[in-house]
Coordinates of C-alpha atoms and ligand atoms in Angstrom, one line a residue:
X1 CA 83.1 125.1 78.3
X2 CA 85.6 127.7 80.4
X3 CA 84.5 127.3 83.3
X4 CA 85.8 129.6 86.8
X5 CA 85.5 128.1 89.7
X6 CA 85.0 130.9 93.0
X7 CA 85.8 129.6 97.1
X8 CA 87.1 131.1 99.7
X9 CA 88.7 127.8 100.8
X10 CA 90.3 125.2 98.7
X11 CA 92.3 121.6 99.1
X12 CA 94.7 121.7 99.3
X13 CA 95.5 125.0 100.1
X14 CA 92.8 126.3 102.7
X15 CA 90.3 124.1 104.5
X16 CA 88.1 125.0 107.4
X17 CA 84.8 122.5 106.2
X18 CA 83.9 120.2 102.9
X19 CA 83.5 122.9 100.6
X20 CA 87.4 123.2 100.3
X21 CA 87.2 119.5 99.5
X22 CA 84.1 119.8 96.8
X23 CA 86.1 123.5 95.5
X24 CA 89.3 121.1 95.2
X25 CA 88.1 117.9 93.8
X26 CA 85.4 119.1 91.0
X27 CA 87.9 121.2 88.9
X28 CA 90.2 117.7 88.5
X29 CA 87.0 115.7 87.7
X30 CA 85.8 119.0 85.6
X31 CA 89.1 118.8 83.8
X32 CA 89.1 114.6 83.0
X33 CA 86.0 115.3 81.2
X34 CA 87.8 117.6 79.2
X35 CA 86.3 121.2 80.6
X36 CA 88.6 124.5 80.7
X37 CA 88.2 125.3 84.5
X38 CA 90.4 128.2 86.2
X39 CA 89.8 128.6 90.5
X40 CA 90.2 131.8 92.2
X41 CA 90.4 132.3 95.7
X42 CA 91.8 134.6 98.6
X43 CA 95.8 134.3 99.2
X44 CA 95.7 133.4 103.2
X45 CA 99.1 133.9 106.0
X46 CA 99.1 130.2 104.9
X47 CA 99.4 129.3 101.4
X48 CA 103.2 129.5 101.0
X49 CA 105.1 130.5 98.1
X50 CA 107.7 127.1 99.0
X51 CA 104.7 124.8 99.8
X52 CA 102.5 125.2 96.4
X53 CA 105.1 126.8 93.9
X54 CA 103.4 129.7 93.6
X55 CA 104.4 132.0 90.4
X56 CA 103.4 135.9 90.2
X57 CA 101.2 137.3 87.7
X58 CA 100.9 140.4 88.9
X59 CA 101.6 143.0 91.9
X60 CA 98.6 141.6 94.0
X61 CA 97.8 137.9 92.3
X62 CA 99.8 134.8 92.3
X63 CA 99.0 131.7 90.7
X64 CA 99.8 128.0 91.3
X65 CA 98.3 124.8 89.3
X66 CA 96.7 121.8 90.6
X67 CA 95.8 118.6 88.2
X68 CA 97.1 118.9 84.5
X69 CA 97.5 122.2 83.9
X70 CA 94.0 124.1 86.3
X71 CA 95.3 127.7 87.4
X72 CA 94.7 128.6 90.5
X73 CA 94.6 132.5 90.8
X74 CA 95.2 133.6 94.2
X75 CA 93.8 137.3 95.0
X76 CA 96.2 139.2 97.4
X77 CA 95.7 141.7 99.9
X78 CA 97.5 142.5 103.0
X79 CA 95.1 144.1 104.8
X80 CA 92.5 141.4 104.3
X81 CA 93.8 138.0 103.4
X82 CA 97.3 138.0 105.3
X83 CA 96.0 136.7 108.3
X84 CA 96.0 133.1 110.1
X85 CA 92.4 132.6 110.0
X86 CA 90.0 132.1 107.1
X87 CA 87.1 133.9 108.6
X88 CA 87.6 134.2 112.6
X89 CA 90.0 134.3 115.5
X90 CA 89.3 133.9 119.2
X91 CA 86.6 136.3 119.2
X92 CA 85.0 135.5 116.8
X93 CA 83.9 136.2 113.1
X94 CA 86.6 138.7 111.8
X95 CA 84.7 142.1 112.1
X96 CA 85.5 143.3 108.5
X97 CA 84.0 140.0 106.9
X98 CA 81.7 141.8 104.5
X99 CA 84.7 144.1 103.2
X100 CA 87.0 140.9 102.6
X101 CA 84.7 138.6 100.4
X102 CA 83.2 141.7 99.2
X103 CA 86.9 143.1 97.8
X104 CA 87.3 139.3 96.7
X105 CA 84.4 139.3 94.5
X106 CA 85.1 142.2 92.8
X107 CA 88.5 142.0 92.5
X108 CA 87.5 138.2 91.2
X109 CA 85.5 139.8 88.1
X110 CA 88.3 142.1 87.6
X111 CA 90.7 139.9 87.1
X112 CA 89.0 137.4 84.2
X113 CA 89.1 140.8 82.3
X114 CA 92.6 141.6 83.2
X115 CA 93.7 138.0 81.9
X116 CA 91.2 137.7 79.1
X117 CA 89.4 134.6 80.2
X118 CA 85.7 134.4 78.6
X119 CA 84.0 132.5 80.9
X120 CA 80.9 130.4 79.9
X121 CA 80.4 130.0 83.4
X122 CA 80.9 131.2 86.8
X123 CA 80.5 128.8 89.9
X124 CA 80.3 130.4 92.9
X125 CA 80.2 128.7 96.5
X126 CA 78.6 129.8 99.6
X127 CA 78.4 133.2 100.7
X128 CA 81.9 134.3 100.7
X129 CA 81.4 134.4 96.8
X130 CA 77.7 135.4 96.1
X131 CA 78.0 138.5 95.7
X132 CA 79.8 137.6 92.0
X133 CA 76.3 137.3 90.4
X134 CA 75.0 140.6 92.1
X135 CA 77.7 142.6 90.7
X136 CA 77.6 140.6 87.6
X137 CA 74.1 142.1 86.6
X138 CA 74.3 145.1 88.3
X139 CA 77.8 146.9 88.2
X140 CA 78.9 145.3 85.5
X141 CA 75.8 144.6 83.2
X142 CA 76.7 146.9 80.3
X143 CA 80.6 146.0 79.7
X144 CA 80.5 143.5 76.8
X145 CA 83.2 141.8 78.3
X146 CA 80.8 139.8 81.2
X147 CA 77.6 139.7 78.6
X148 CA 77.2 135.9 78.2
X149 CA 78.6 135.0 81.4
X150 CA 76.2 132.6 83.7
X151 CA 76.2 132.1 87.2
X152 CA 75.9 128.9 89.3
X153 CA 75.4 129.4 92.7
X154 CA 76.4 126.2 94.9
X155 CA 74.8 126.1 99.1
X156 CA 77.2 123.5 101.1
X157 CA 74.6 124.7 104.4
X158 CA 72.5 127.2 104.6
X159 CA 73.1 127.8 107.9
X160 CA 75.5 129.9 106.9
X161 CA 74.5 132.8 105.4
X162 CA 77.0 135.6 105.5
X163 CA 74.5 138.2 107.6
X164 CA 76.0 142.1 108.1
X165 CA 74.4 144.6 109.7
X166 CA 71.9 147.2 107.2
X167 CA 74.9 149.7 107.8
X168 CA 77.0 148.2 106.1
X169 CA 75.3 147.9 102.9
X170 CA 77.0 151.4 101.3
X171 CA 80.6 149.6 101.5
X172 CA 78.9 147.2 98.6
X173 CA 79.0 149.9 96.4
X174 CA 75.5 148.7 95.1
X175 CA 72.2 151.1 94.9
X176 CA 70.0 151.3 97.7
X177 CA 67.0 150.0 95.9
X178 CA 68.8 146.1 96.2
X179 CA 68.4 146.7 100.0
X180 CA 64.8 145.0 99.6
X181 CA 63.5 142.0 100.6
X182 CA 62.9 140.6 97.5
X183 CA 66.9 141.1 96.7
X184 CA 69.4 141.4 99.6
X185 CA 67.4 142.2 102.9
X186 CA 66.8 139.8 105.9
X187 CA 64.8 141.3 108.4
X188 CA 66.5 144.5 108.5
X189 CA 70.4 142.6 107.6
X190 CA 72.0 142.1 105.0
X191 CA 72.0 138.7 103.6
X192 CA 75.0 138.1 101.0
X193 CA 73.4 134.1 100.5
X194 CA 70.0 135.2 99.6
X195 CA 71.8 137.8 97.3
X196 CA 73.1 135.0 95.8
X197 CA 70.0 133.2 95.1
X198 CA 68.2 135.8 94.1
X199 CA 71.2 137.0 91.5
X200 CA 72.3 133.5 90.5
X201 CA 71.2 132.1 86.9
X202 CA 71.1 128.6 88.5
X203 CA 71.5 127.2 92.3
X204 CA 72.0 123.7 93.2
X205 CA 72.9 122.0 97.1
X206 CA 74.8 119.2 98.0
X207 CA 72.4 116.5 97.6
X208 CA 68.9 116.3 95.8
X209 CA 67.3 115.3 99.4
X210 CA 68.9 118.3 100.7
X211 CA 67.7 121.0 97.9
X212 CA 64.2 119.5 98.7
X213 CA 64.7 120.2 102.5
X214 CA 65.8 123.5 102.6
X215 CA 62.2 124.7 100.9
X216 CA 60.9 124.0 104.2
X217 CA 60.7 126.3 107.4
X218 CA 62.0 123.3 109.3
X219 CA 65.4 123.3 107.4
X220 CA 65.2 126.6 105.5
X221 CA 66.3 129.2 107.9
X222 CA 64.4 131.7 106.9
X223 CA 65.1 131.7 103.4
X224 CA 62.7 129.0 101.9
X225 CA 60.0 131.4 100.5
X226 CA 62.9 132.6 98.3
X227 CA 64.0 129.5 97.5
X228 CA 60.9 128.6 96.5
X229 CA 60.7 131.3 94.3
X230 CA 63.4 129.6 92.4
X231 CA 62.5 126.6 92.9
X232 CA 62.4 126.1 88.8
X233 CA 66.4 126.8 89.0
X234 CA 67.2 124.7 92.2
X235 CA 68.8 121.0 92.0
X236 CA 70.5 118.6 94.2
X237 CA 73.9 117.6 93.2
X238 CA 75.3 114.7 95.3
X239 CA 79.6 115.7 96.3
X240 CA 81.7 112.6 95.3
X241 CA 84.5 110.9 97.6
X242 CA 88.2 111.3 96.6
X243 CA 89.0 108.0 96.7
X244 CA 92.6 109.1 96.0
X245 CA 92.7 109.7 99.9
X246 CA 90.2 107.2 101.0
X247 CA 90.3 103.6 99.8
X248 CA 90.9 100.7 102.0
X249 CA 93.0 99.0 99.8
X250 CA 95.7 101.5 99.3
X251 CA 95.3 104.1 103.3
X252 CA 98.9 104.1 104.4
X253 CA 96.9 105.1 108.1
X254 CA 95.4 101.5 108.6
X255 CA 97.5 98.3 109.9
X256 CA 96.0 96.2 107.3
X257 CA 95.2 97.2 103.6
X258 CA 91.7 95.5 102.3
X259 CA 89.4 95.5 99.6
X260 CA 85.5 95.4 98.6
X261 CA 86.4 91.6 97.0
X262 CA 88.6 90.6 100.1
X263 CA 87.3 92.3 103.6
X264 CA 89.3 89.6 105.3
X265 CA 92.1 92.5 106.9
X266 CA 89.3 94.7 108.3
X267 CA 89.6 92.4 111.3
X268 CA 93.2 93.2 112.2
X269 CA 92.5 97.1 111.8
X270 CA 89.5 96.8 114.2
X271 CA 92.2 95.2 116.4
X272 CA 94.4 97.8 116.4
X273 CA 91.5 100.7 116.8
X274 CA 90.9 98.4 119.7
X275 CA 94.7 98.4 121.3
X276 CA 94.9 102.1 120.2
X277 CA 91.7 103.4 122.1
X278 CA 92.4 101.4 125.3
X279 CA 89.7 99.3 124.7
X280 CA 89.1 95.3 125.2
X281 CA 90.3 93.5 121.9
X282 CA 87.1 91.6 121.3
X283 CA 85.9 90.4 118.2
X284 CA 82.8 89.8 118.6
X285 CA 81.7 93.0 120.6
X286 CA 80.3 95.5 118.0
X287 CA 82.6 98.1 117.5
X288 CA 81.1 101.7 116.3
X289 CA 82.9 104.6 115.2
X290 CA 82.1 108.4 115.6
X291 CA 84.1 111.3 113.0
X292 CA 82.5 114.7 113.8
X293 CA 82.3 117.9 114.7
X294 CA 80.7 118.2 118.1
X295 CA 77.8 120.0 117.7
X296 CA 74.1 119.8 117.7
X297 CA 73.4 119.5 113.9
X298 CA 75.3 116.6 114.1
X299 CA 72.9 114.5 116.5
X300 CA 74.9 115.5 119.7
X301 CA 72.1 116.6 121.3
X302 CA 69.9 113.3 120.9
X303 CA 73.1 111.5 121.8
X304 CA 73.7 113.1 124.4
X305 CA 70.0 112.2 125.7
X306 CA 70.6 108.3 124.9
X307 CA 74.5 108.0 125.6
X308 CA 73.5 106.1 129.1
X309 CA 71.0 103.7 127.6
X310 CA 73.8 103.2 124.8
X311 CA 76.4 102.3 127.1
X312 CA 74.4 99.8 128.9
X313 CA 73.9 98.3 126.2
X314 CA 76.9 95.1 124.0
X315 CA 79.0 97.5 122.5
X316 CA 82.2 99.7 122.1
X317 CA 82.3 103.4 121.1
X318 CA 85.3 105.0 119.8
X319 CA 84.9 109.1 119.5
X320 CA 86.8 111.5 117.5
X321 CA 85.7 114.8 117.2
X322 CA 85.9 118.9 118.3
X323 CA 83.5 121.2 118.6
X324 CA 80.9 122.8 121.3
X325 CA 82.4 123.3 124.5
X326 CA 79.2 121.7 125.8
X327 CA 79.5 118.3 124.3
X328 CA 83.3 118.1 125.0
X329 CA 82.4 118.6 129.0
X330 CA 79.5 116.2 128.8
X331 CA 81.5 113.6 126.7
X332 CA 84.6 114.0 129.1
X333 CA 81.9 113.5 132.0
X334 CA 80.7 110.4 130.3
X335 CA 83.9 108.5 129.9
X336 CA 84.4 108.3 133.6
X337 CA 81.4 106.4 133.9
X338 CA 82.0 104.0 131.2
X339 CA 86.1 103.6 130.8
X340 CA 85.6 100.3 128.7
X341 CA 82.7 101.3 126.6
X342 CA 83.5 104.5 125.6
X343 CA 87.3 106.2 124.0
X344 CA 86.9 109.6 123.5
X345 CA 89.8 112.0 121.3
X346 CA 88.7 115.7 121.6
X347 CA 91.1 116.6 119.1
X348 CA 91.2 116.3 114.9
X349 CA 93.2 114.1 114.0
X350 CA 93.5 112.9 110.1
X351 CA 95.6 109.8 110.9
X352 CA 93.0 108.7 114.0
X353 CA 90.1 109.3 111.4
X354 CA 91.5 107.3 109.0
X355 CA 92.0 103.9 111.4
X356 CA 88.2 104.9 112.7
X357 CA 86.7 104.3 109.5
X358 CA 88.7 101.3 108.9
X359 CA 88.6 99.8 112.0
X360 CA 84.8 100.0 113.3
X361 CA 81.8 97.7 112.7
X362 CA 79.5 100.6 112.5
X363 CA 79.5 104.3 112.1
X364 CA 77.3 106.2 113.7
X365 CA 76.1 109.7 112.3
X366 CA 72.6 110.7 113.4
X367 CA 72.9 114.5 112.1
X368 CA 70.0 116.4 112.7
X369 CA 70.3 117.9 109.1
X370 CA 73.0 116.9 106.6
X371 CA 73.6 118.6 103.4
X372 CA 75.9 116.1 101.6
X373 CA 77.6 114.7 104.6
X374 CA 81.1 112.8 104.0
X375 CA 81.7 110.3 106.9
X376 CA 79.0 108.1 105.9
X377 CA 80.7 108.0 102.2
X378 CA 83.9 107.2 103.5
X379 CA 82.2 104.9 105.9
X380 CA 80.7 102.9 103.0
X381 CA 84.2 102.7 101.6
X382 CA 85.5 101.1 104.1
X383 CA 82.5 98.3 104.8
X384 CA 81.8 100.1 107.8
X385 CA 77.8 100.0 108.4
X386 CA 76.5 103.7 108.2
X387 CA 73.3 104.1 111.0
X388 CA 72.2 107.2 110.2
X389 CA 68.9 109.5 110.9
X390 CA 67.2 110.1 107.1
X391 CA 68.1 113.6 106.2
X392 CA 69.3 115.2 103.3
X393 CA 72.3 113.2 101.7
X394 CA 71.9 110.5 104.5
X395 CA 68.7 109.5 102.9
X396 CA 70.1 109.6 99.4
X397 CA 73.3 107.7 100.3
X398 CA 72.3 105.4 102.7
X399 CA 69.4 102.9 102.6
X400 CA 69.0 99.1 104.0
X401 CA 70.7 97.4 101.8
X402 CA 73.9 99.5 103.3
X403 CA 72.9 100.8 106.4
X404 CA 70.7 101.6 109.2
X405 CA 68.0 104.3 109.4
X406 CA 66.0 106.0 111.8
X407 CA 63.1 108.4 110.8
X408 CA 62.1 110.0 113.1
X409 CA 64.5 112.3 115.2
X410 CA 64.2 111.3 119.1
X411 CA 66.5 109.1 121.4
X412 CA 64.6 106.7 121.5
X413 CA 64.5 106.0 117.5
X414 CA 68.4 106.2 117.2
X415 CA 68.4 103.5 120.8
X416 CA 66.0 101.7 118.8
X417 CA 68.3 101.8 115.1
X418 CA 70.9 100.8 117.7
X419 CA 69.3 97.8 119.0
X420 CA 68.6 96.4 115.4
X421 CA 72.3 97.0 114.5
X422 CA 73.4 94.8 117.5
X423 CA 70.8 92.0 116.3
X424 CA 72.0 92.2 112.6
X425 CA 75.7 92.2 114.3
X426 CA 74.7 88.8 115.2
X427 CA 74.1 86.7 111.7
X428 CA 77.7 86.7 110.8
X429 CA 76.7 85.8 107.0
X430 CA 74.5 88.3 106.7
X431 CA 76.6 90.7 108.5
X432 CA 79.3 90.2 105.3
X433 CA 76.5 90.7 102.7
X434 CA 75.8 94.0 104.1
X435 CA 79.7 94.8 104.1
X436 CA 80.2 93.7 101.0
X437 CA 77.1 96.4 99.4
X438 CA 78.7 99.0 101.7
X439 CA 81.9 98.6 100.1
X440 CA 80.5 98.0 96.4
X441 CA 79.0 101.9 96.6
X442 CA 80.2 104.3 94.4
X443 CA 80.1 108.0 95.1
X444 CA 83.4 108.8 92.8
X445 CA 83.4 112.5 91.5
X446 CA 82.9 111.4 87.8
X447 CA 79.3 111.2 88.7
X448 CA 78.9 114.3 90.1
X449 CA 81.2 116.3 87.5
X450 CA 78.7 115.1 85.0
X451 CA 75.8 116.1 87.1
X452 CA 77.6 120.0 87.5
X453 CA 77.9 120.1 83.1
X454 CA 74.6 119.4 83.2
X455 CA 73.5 122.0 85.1
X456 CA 76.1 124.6 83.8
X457 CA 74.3 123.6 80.3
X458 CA 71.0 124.6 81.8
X459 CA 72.4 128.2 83.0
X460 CA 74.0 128.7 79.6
X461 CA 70.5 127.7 78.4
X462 CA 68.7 130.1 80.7
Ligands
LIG1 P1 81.0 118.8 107.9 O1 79.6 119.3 108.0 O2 81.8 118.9 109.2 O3 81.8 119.3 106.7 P2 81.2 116.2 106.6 O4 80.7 114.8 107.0 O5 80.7 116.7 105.3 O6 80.8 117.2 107.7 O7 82.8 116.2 106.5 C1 83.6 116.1 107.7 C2 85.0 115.7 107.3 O8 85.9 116.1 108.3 C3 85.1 114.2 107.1 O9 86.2 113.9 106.2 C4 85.6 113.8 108.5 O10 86.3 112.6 108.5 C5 86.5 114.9 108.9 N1 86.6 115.2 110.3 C6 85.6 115.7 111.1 N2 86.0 115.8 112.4 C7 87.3 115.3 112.4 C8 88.3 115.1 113.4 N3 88.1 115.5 114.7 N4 89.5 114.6 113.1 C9 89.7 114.2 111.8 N5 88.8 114.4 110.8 C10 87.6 114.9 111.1

C-alpha cells in the first residue's frame, strides 16, 4: 500500500504531546512490514537544515528521511510555520491557527500531485490535519488524480478539537452549506475535528476502551452523537512503546541496566532515585513514581484531595511533572509539610523520567480520562507496578495480574488502591511475580502497525 502519513508534530523533529511519538514511530513499524509510507508536516523555526539533513525539493518544501528510506516532506511558509512555537506562545493559541493547518492541508494535497505519489491512503491525525478529507471530497472530488484516495482519521484526545469562530469559516474556501451541524458546526463554531469525522472514510482512537468512551457525554465533549453516527467506522487502536528508547536493559539514564529475566539491578536504581531526590535510602519503604503533566485529566484534582491521607501513610513519592499553575502552587505547598515523603521536580526533564521509571516500586497515574496513555507502558517495562484508575487505555493495558486498579473516580478509591499496594508491597515473593508479568508485557509497535493495515484495508474496502 502507499500510504501518507499527515501531523503537525513529529519525533523527532517537533513534539509538543504523544502524537509526535505515534506520527514518528508508526511509519518505521509501517515500513518493516514492508508498506510505502511518505510523512508530511509543517517546517517549524526549529527543524534545522544542520540537525536533520534536510534536502530541497522545491522553493517552499524540503525533505529529510527517517528509517530506511521514509520521506519526510516538510511544507514551508514563513509567514506561518517560521515561528518557535507549534501552536501558541505566551498568550496563548496563535490567533491565525485556522489559516496555518488550513494552508497545511491544502498545500499537503497539492503536493502528492506535484510529486506524483498515488496514495492508497491518507492518515490524518488530530485536528491540525482534518480538514484533508473535507477538501478531499469537496474541492477536489472531480480531479482524477485524488479518485481512489481513502482517508483515516486518527483522535489522540478529543479534547482537542480545533474550534474557530463561524467568521472564519470563508478563509476555508469551502461552501456555506458545510457550515451545518451535521458537517462542520459546533454550536455556532467551527469544529475542524468533527469535520474530520464527519469527512473521514474511517476513524480510529488510541485504545479500543477509549473509542468506546468517547460515545458517551461523560467523555465525548460534545461530539458523541456524531460519533455515534459513525460508529460502524470507529475502532480502537492501542499506540505501541518504542522500546528503542525505553528498555531497562539497554537506558543509558539509569545507574544499573536490568532485565525482565534478571530484575536483580532495579534495586540499585531505586537507590539512586532515592540519593538523587533527597530522600531516605530505604529499601523496604515503598517507593512510587509520578511522570506527568500537571493537570486535572491526569487525576491531579483527586490527588490533590487525598495527598494528606497519602503522606501519612509508609511511603515515598517522587514527582516530576509541569503543567497547571494551580497544582504547581499546591504541590510546592505540600512539600513543606512532608520534606521526607514527598520530592517534587516542576520541570521536564527526559533524563529524571527515565531514572523514575526505573527506580520506583510503583507508578502512580490515576488519569481522569486516558486515551492511550504512555507512562504506564513504560512503567510496565521497567517492572514498576502501574496503580491506575480504569479508563480508556489504562483499563486495556493494565489489569491485576500487572497492576492496581481503582473504578471508581473519588479520593477515597485511589487511598483505598493505595492501601492495597502497600499490603501487596509486603509479600516479597509475590511482590517479584507481579514484577516479573509487568516486565513480560508487550506493547511493541509491530502490534499496532498490523492493527493500522487492517484498518487502512477496511477504508480501501469502504
Ligand atoms: P500525554 O497525555 O501527556 O501525552 P502520555 O502518558 O501519553 O501523556 O505521555 C506522556 C509522555 O511524556 C511520557 O513519555 C512521559 O514520560 C513524558 N513526560 C511527561 N511529563 C514529563 C516531564 N515533566 N519530564 C519528562 N518527561 C515527561
Amino acid at each position: 500500500m502507499k500510504i501518507v502519513i499527515c501531523a503537525s508534530e513529529v519525533v523527532p523533529f517537533a513534539k509538543t504531546g504523544g502524537l509526535a511519538d505515534v506520527a514518528g514511530a508508526l511509519p518505521l513499524a509501517l515500513e518493516e512490514q514492508g508498506q510505502g509510507t511518505i510523512i508530511i508536516m509543517p517546517r517549524y523555526k526549529a527543524i534545522q537544515e544542520a540537525k536533520f539533513k534536510i534536502s530541497r525539493l522545491r522553493p517552499d518544501i524540503s525533505y529529510s528521511t527517517i528509517g530506511r528510506s521514509i520521506k519526510v516532506y516538510f511544507i514551508e511558509n514563513e509567514k506561518y510555520f517560521n515561528r518557535d512555537n507549534l501552536y501558541t506562545d505566551k498568550n496563548g493559541d496563535y490567533p491565525d491557527n485556522l489559516d496555518r493547518f488550513a494552508y497545511y492541508c491544502r498545500r499537503t494535497l497539492e503536493l502528492l500531485k506535484e510529486i506524483n505519489f498515488k496514495a492508497d491512503i491518507i492518515h490524518v491525525h488530530d485536528w491540525q490535519a482534518a480538514l484533508i478529507p473535507v477538501y478531499l471530497k469537496t474541492t477536489y472530488t472531480d480531479d482524477p488524480f485524488y479518485k481512489s484516495i481513502k482517508t483515516v482519521l486518527t483522535i489522540h484526545n478529543i479534547g482537542y478539537q480545533g474550534l474557530f469562530p463561524k467568521e472564519e469559516f470563508p478563509k476555508l474556501g469551502l461552501d456555506w452549506s458545510l457550515f451545518d451541524m451535521e458537517k462542520l458546526e459546533f454550536f455556532g463554531k467551527v469544529n475542524l475535528l468533527k469535520a474530520g469525522i464527519v469527512f473521514s472514510d474511517v476513524i480510529n482512537t488510541v485504545s479500543p476502551t477509549y473509542s468506546k468512551e468517547i460515545q458517551t457525554k461523560e467523555f465525548g465533549f460534545g461530539l458523541e452523537g456524531i460519533l455515534a453516527k459513525r460508529k460502524k467506522y470507529l475502532f480502537g487502536i492501542l499506540n505501541g512503546l518504542d522500546y528503542s528508547i525505553w528498555n531497562p536493559e539497554t537506558d543509558k539514564f539509569i545507574a544499573v541496566n536490568f532485565s525482565a529475566t534478571d530484575l536483580n539491578g532495579k534495586s540499585k536504581d531505586k537507590k539512586d532515585l532515592q540519593k538523587i531526590c533527597n530522600l531516605p535510602a530505604k529499601s523496604d519503604i515503598p517507593l512510587f513514581g509520578i511522570v506527568s503533566r500537571l493537570a486535572e485529566q491526569k487525576g491531579f484534582d483527586i490527588l490533590a484531595q487525598a495527598i494528606d491521607a497519602i503522606c501519612n501513610l509508609n511511603l515515598q513519592l517522587v514527582i516530576l511533572g509541569t503543567g497547571d499553575l494551580k497544582y504547581h502552587l499546591l504541590l510546592t505547598d505540600i512539600v513543606k509539610k512532608y520534606p521526607k515523603v514527598i520530592s517534587l521536580h516542576l520541570k521536564f526533564d527526559d533524563c529524571l523520567a527515565h531514572k523514575i521509571y526505573a527506580g520506583s516500586d510503583i507508578f502512580l497515574m490515576p488519569s481522569k480520562y486516558e486515551p492511550c496513555g504512555l507512562g504506564q507502558l513504560i512503567s510496565l517495562k521497567y517492572g514498576t507496578i502501574p496503580l491506575v484508575f480504569k479508563t480508556g487505555g489504562l483499563a486495556d493495558t493494565v489489569n491485576k495480574d500487572n497492576g492496581f486498579i481503582f473504578q471508581q473516580y473519588k479520593k477515597e478509591e485511589l487511598i483505598k488502591a493505595i492501601k492495597d499496594a502497600l499490603q501487596a508491597f509486603k509479600d516479597r515473593k509475590q511482590w517479584g511475580k507481579l514484577m516479573q508479568n509487568a516486565a513480560r508485557c508487550n506493547f511493541s509497535w509491530d502490534e499496532s502497525a498490523k492493527g493500522y493495515i487492517q484498518l487502512y484495508e477496511k477504508a480501501r474496502q469502504k
